[in-house]
Coordinates of C-alpha atoms in Angstrom, one line a residue:
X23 CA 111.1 97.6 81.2
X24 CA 110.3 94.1 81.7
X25 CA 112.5 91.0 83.0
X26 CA 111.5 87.4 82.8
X27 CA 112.5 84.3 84.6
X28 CA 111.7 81.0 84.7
X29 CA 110.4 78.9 87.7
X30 CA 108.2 76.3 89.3
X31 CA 104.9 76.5 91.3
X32 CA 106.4 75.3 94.2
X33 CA 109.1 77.8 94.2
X34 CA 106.2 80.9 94.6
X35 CA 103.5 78.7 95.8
X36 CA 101.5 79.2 92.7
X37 CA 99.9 76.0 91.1
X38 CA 101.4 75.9 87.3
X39 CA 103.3 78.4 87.8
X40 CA 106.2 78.4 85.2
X41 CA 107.2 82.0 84.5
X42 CA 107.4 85.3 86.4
X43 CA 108.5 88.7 85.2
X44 CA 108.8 91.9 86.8
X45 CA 107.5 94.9 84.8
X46 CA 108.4 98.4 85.5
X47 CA 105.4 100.6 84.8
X48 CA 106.1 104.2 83.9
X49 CA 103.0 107.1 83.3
X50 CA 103.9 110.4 82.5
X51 CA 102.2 112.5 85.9
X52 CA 102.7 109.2 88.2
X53 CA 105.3 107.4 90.7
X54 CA 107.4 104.6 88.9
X55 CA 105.7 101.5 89.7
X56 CA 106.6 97.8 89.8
X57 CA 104.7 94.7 89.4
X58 CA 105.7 91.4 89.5
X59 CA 103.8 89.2 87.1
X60 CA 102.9 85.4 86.5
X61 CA 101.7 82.7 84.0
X62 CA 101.6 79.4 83.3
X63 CA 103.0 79.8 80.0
X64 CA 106.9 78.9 79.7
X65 CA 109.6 80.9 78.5
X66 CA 109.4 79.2 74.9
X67 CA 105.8 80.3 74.5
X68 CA 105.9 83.8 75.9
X69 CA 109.3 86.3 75.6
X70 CA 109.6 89.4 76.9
X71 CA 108.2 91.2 74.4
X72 CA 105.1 89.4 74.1
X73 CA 104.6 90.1 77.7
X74 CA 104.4 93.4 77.2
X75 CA 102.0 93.4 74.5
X76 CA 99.8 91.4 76.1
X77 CA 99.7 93.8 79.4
X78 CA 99.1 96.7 77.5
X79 CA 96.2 94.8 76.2
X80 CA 94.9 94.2 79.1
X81 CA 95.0 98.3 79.7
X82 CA 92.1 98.7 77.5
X83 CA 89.0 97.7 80.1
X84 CA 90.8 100.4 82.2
X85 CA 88.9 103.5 80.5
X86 CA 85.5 104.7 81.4
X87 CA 84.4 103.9 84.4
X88 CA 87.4 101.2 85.5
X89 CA 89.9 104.5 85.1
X90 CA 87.8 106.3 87.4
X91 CA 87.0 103.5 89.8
X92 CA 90.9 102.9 90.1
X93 CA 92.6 106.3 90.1
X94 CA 89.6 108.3 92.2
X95 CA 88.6 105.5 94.1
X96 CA 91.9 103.7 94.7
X97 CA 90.0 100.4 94.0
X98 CA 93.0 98.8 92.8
X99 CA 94.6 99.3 96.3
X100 CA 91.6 98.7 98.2
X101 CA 92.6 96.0 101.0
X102 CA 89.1 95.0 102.0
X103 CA 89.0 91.1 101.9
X104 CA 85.4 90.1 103.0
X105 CA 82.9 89.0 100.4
X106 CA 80.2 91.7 101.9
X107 CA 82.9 94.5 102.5
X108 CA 83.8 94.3 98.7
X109 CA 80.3 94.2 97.4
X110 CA 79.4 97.3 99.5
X111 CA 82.4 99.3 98.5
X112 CA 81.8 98.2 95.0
X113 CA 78.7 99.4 95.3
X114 CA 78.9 102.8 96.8
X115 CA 81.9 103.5 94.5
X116 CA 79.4 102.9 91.3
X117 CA 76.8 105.0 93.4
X118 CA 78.8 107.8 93.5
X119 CA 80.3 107.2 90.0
X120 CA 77.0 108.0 88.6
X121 CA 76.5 111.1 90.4
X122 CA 79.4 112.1 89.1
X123 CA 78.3 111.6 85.7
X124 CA 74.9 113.2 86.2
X125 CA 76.2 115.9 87.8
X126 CA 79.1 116.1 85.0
X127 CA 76.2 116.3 82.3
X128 CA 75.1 119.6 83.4
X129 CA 78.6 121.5 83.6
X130 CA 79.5 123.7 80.9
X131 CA 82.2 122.4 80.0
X132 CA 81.6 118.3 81.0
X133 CA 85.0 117.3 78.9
X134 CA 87.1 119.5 81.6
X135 CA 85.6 117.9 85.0
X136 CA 87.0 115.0 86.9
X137 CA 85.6 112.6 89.5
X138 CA 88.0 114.2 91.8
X139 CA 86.0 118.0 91.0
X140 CA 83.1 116.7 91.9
X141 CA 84.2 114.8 95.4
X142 CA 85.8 118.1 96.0
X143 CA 82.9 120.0 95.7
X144 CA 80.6 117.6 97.3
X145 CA 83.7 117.9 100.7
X146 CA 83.4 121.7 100.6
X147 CA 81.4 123.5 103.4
X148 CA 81.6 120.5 105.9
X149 CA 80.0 118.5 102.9
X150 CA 76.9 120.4 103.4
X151 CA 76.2 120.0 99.3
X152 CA 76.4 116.5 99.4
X153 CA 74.2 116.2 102.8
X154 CA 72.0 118.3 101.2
X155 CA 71.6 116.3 98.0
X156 CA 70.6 113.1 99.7
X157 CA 68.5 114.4 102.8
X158 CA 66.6 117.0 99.9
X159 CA 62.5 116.0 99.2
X160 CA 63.4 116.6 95.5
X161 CA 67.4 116.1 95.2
X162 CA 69.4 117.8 92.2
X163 CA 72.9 117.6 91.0
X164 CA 72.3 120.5 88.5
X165 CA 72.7 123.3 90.8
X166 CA 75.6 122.5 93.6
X167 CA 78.7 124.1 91.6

């Protein structure tokens, strides 16, 4: 469900701001969530239903590794604001994204694993696995399931 709006920048404090709508995002398996969204582009130019074209659009960079970067590693919601704290997150999160896929390449069954299987295994034992993947002279994700 979406709802549009007209407006000014100086009403939100957003330069050329002339349009706002609030979307109600619904996934089968997840909470209800709102977002409010805005755009330069006035009513006239973009309707309601357009909007919601053009969000769902914008859904398809989020497969891959974006998906698992924003649902297993809450980047979405991540509130770090300095320039070095958001490269070194970013970072370690694609670090341990491609673990994930090594290790995910030598399950049986690679279609049926998650990223959250493998940072549960890597937390089991007091994460002794994944202490003893990185301290190991020849490290190997093929035989910690």
């Amino acid at each position: 469900m979406i709802r549009t709006a007209a407006l000014t920048a100086e009403d939100v404090g957003f330069p050329f701001a002339a349009q706002a709508a609030r979307l109600l995002r619904q996934t089968q398996g997840r909470q209800d969530e709102q977002v409010v969204l805005i755009t330069s582009a006035p009513l006239k130019r973009l309707q309601a239903p357009q909007w919601l074209l053009l969000n769902r659009q914008g859904w398809g960079i989020e497969s891959g590794l974006h998906q698992r970067l924003d649902i297993s590693y809450n980047d979405d919601r991540c509130r770090v604001q300095s320039d070095k704290g958001i490269l070194i997150f970013g970072t370690y999160r694609r670090i341990a994204n491609s673990l994930f896929m090594e290790w995910r390449n030598h399950q049986r069954r690679p279609e049926h694993v998650t990223t959250t299987d493998f940072q549960t295994l890597m937390a089991e034992e007091h994460r002794r696995k994944a202490l003893r993947f990185v301290l190991g002279k020849r490290p190997s994700l093929k035989n910690l399931s």
